[in-house]
Amino acid sequence: ESEKRLLAGSVDFFALNYFTSHFVKAAPVGAPKDQLYEEFLTDQEGRYPGTPSDVFWQFSAPDGLRSTLSWIGRRYQRPEVWVTESGVASPGESAKDRRNLLRDMHRLDYYRTHLGSLCAAVTKDSTNLAAYFAWSLLDAFEFSDGYKARYGIVHVDRTSQQLQRYPKLSAYWLSHHFFRWALCFRHNLSATNTKMSTNLSASACHLLTVNVRPQLFSAQCALCIGFTLSSLRTAGPHPAGFAGPHPINLVLCRH
């Protein structure tokens, strides 16, 4: 009991990885004590919980993110929450040529809808959100799916000797949608609109913490932005209509 009292309220933050939602129901009578529920990919009418992805277990279910965040807030008295991973493997991306795989509308829509639900959790459900990390910056090795399932907002050409990087459309969408006001160091915007502190590391990567006025960012969700900008080896033209800064790993921080 003394240890319980010492531990109560000692957590720094609640880290959550959210990718999808599934259907569940109570475990049947006689099930092992450690089986709390049964899990299903479809409901009784054979419907998925959301739009399918490139892996059998993942569906785009943004409402599940808001529900999970809201439950955490109610259950644990509004702890500081970090969404430490969230992203999607776009269907059939590994089989597409470069031109088509860079137009990853499925992934773009995933981030658009999930960030909308995240903002609803903050503004309507009083979620104490501190950060959101997009998974992932680069196409990587995904455990049993290997290189087939691709989560990156930047494509890695593994057929090239230098592993050339190509930003996908979702990367430009994230960059323009969230960072257009934060990138005043590129566009020489007035310092009265943003406050910025910069730490330049030995590897020439900039670590910036940017406090953006809510009216410049979103009328519905007052978030500021913290992010890491690193050098990317890119090639080829930008997608049509996206002639802006290179994408970066996304972190949203509540202000």
Coordinates of C-alpha atoms in Angstrom, one line a residue:
E1 CA 0.0 0.0 0.0
S2 CA 2.8 2.4 0.7
E3 CA 4.3 1.7 -2.7
K4 CA 0.9 2.4 -4.3
R5 CA 0.8 5.8 -2.6
L6 CA 4.3 6.6 -3.8
L7 CA 3.5 5.7 -7.4
A8 CA 0.1 7.5 -7.5
G9 CA 0.5 10.6 -9.7
S10 CA 4.2 10.0 -10.4
V11 CA 3.9 9.3 -14.1
D12 CA 5.4 11.9 -16.4
F13 CA 3.2 11.2 -19.4
F14 CA 1.1 8.5 -21.1
A15 CA 2.6 7.2 -24.3
L16 CA 0.2 5.8 -26.9
N17 CA 0.8 4.1 -30.2
Y18 CA -2.4 4.3 -32.3
F19 CA -2.7 2.8 -35.8
T20 CA -6.2 1.2 -36.1
S21 CA -9.3 -0.1 -34.3
H22 CA -10.9 -3.6 -34.2
F23 CA -14.2 -5.0 -33.1
V24 CA -14.3 -6.7 -29.7
K25 CA -16.8 -8.5 -27.5
A26 CA -16.7 -10.0 -24.0
A27 CA -14.8 -13.3 -23.6
P28 CA -17.0 -16.4 -23.6
V29 CA -17.9 -18.2 -20.4
G30 CA -15.0 -20.5 -19.4
A31 CA -12.3 -18.6 -21.2
P32 CA -8.9 -18.3 -19.5
K33 CA -8.8 -15.5 -16.9
D34 CA -6.2 -13.6 -18.9
Q35 CA -8.5 -13.4 -21.9
L36 CA -10.6 -10.3 -21.3
Y37 CA -12.2 -10.1 -24.8
E38 CA -12.5 -11.6 -28.3
E39 CA -11.2 -9.5 -31.2
F40 CA -12.6 -9.4 -34.7
L41 CA -11.7 -7.6 -38.0
T42 CA -15.3 -7.4 -39.1
D43 CA -18.7 -6.9 -37.4
Q44 CA -21.6 -9.3 -37.5
E45 CA -22.5 -8.0 -41.0
G46 CA -19.0 -8.5 -42.4
R47 CA -18.1 -4.8 -42.4
Y48 CA -14.6 -3.5 -41.6
P49 CA -14.1 -0.9 -38.9
G50 CA -12.6 1.5 -41.6
T51 CA -10.9 1.7 -44.9
P52 CA -8.4 -1.3 -45.4
S53 CA -4.7 -0.7 -45.7
D54 CA -1.8 -2.7 -47.1
V55 CA -1.7 -5.0 -44.0
F56 CA -4.6 -7.2 -43.0
W57 CA -4.9 -5.9 -39.5
Q58 CA -5.0 -2.2 -40.1
F59 CA -7.9 0.0 -41.1
S60 CA -8.3 3.8 -41.2
A61 CA -10.5 4.4 -38.1
P62 CA -10.0 8.0 -36.9
D63 CA -12.9 7.9 -34.5
G64 CA -11.1 5.2 -32.6
L65 CA -8.2 7.7 -31.9
R66 CA -10.5 10.2 -30.3
S67 CA -12.3 7.5 -28.3
T68 CA -9.1 6.2 -27.0
L69 CA -7.7 9.6 -26.0
S70 CA -11.0 10.5 -24.3
W71 CA -11.1 7.3 -22.4
I72 CA -7.5 7.8 -21.2
G73 CA -8.4 11.3 -20.0
R74 CA -11.4 10.0 -18.0
R75 CA -9.7 6.9 -16.6
Y76 CA -6.5 8.6 -15.5
Q77 CA -7.6 12.1 -14.6
R78 CA -6.3 13.8 -17.8
P79 CA -2.6 12.8 -17.9
E80 CA -0.3 14.4 -20.4
V81 CA -0.6 12.2 -23.5
W82 CA 1.9 11.6 -26.2
V83 CA 0.8 9.8 -29.4
T84 CA 4.2 8.3 -30.1
E85 CA 3.3 6.4 -33.3
S86 CA 0.5 6.8 -35.8
G87 CA 0.5 6.1 -39.6
V88 CA -0.6 3.8 -42.3
A89 CA 0.7 1.4 -45.0
S90 CA -1.0 2.6 -48.2
P91 CA -2.5 -0.3 -50.3
G92 CA -0.4 -1.7 -53.1
E93 CA 2.3 0.9 -52.7
S94 CA 5.2 -1.5 -53.1
A95 CA 3.9 -2.6 -56.5
K96 CA 3.5 0.9 -57.9
D97 CA 6.0 2.8 -60.0
R98 CA 7.6 5.9 -58.5
R99 CA 5.2 8.4 -60.1
N100 CA 2.1 6.7 -58.7
L101 CA 3.5 5.7 -55.3
L102 CA 4.4 9.3 -54.6
R103 CA 0.8 10.3 -54.9
D104 CA -0.2 8.6 -51.7
M105 CA -3.7 9.9 -51.3
H106 CA -4.7 7.1 -49.0
R107 CA -2.0 8.1 -46.5
L108 CA -2.8 11.8 -46.9
D109 CA -6.4 11.1 -46.0
Y110 CA -5.4 9.0 -43.0
Y111 CA -3.4 11.9 -41.5
R112 CA -6.1 14.4 -42.4
T113 CA -8.9 12.4 -40.7
H114 CA -6.8 11.3 -37.7
L115 CA -5.5 14.8 -37.0
G116 CA -9.1 16.0 -37.2
S117 CA -10.2 13.5 -34.6
L118 CA -7.1 14.4 -32.5
C119 CA -8.2 18.0 -32.5
A120 CA -11.7 17.1 -31.5
A121 CA -10.3 15.1 -28.6
V122 CA -8.4 18.2 -27.5
T123 CA -11.1 20.9 -28.0
K124 CA -14.2 18.9 -27.2
D125 CA -13.1 16.2 -24.8
S126 CA -10.4 18.2 -23.0
T127 CA -7.6 15.7 -23.8
N128 CA -4.3 16.8 -22.3
L129 CA -2.4 16.2 -25.6
A130 CA 1.3 17.0 -25.6
A131 CA 2.6 15.5 -28.8
Y132 CA 1.8 13.5 -32.0
F133 CA 4.5 11.6 -33.9
A134 CA 3.8 10.5 -37.4
W135 CA 5.0 7.0 -38.3
S136 CA 7.1 7.3 -40.3
L137 CA 9.5 9.7 -41.9
L138 CA 11.1 7.0 -44.2
D139 CA 9.9 3.7 -45.6
A140 CA 11.5 1.2 -43.2
F141 CA 11.7 -2.5 -42.4
E142 CA 8.3 -3.5 -40.9
F143 CA 8.9 -6.7 -38.9
S144 CA 7.1 -9.6 -40.6
D145 CA 6.0 -7.4 -43.5
G146 CA 9.6 -6.5 -44.4
Y147 CA 9.9 -3.8 -47.0
K148 CA 6.5 -4.6 -48.6
A149 CA 4.4 -2.6 -46.1
R150 CA 5.5 1.1 -46.4
Y151 CA 4.6 3.6 -43.8
G152 CA 7.0 6.4 -44.8
I153 CA 6.0 9.9 -45.9
V154 CA 9.3 9.8 -47.8
H155 CA 10.0 7.0 -50.3
V156 CA 13.4 5.2 -50.2
D157 CA 14.5 3.9 -53.6
R158 CA 16.3 0.7 -52.6
T159 CA 17.3 0.0 -56.2
S160 CA 19.6 3.1 -56.3
Q161 CA 23.1 2.8 -54.9
Q162 CA 22.6 5.9 -52.8
L163 CA 19.2 4.9 -51.5
Q164 CA 17.7 8.1 -53.0
R165 CA 14.8 9.7 -51.0
Y166 CA 11.6 11.1 -52.7
P167 CA 9.0 12.9 -50.6
K168 CA 5.5 11.7 -51.1
L169 CA 2.4 13.8 -51.5
S170 CA 1.5 13.2 -47.8
A171 CA 4.8 14.7 -46.8
Y172 CA 4.1 17.9 -48.7
W173 CA 0.6 18.1 -47.3
L174 CA 1.8 17.7 -43.8
S175 CA 4.6 20.2 -44.4
H176 CA 2.3 22.9 -45.9
H177 CA -0.7 22.3 -43.7
F178 CA 1.2 22.6 -40.4
F179 CA 4.5 24.2 -41.1
R180 CA 3.7 27.1 -43.4
W181 CA 3.7 29.6 -40.5
A182 CA 6.5 27.9 -38.6
L183 CA 9.0 28.1 -41.5
C184 CA 9.6 31.8 -41.1
F185 CA 13.4 31.1 -41.1
R186 CA 12.9 30.1 -44.8
H187 CA 10.5 32.9 -45.8
N188 CA 11.8 35.7 -43.6
L189 CA 8.4 36.3 -42.0
S190 CA 8.0 38.9 -39.3
A191 CA 9.2 37.8 -35.9
T192 CA 6.0 39.3 -34.4
N193 CA 4.0 36.3 -35.7
T194 CA 6.2 33.5 -34.2
K195 CA 8.6 33.0 -31.4
M196 CA 11.4 30.6 -32.3
S197 CA 14.4 29.1 -30.5
T198 CA 17.0 27.2 -32.5
N199 CA 19.7 24.7 -31.5
L200 CA 22.1 23.8 -34.3
S201 CA 23.8 20.4 -33.7
A202 CA 27.1 19.2 -35.0
S203 CA 25.3 17.2 -37.7
A204 CA 23.8 20.3 -39.2
C205 CA 20.3 19.4 -38.1
H206 CA 18.1 22.1 -36.7
L207 CA 16.0 21.5 -33.6
L208 CA 13.3 24.1 -33.4
T209 CA 10.6 24.8 -31.0
V210 CA 8.0 27.1 -32.5
N211 CA 5.0 28.7 -30.8
V212 CA 2.5 29.7 -33.4
R213 CA -0.4 31.9 -32.6
P214 CA -3.6 29.9 -32.7
Q215 CA -5.3 32.2 -35.2
L216 CA -2.5 31.5 -37.7
F217 CA -2.7 27.7 -37.2
S218 CA -6.2 26.6 -36.7
A219 CA -9.5 28.0 -35.6
Q220 CA -10.6 24.7 -34.1
C221 CA -7.4 23.3 -32.5
A222 CA -4.9 25.6 -30.7
L223 CA -1.7 23.6 -31.1
C224 CA 1.9 24.7 -31.5
I225 CA 4.5 22.8 -33.3
G226 CA 7.8 21.2 -32.4
F227 CA 9.8 19.3 -35.0
T228 CA 13.2 18.2 -36.1
L229 CA 14.4 19.3 -39.6
S230 CA 17.1 17.2 -41.1
S231 CA 18.8 17.1 -44.4
L232 CA 17.1 14.8 -46.9
R233 CA 18.6 13.5 -50.1
T234 CA 15.9 14.2 -52.6
A235 CA 15.6 14.0 -56.4
G236 CA 13.0 14.8 -59.1
P237 CA 10.4 17.5 -59.3
H238 CA 8.0 18.3 -56.5
P239 CA 4.4 17.0 -57.1
A240 CA 2.2 19.5 -58.9
G241 CA 1.2 22.4 -56.7
F242 CA 3.7 21.5 -53.9
A243 CA 6.8 23.6 -54.4
G244 CA 7.7 24.1 -50.8
P245 CA 10.1 23.0 -48.0
H246 CA 11.2 19.4 -47.6
P247 CA 9.1 17.2 -45.3
I248 CA 10.1 16.4 -41.8
N249 CA 9.1 14.0 -39.0
L250 CA 5.9 15.5 -37.5
V251 CA 5.5 16.4 -33.9
L252 CA 2.5 18.4 -32.7
C253 CA 2.6 20.0 -29.3
R254 CA -0.3 21.6 -27.4
H255 CA 0.3 25.2 -26.6

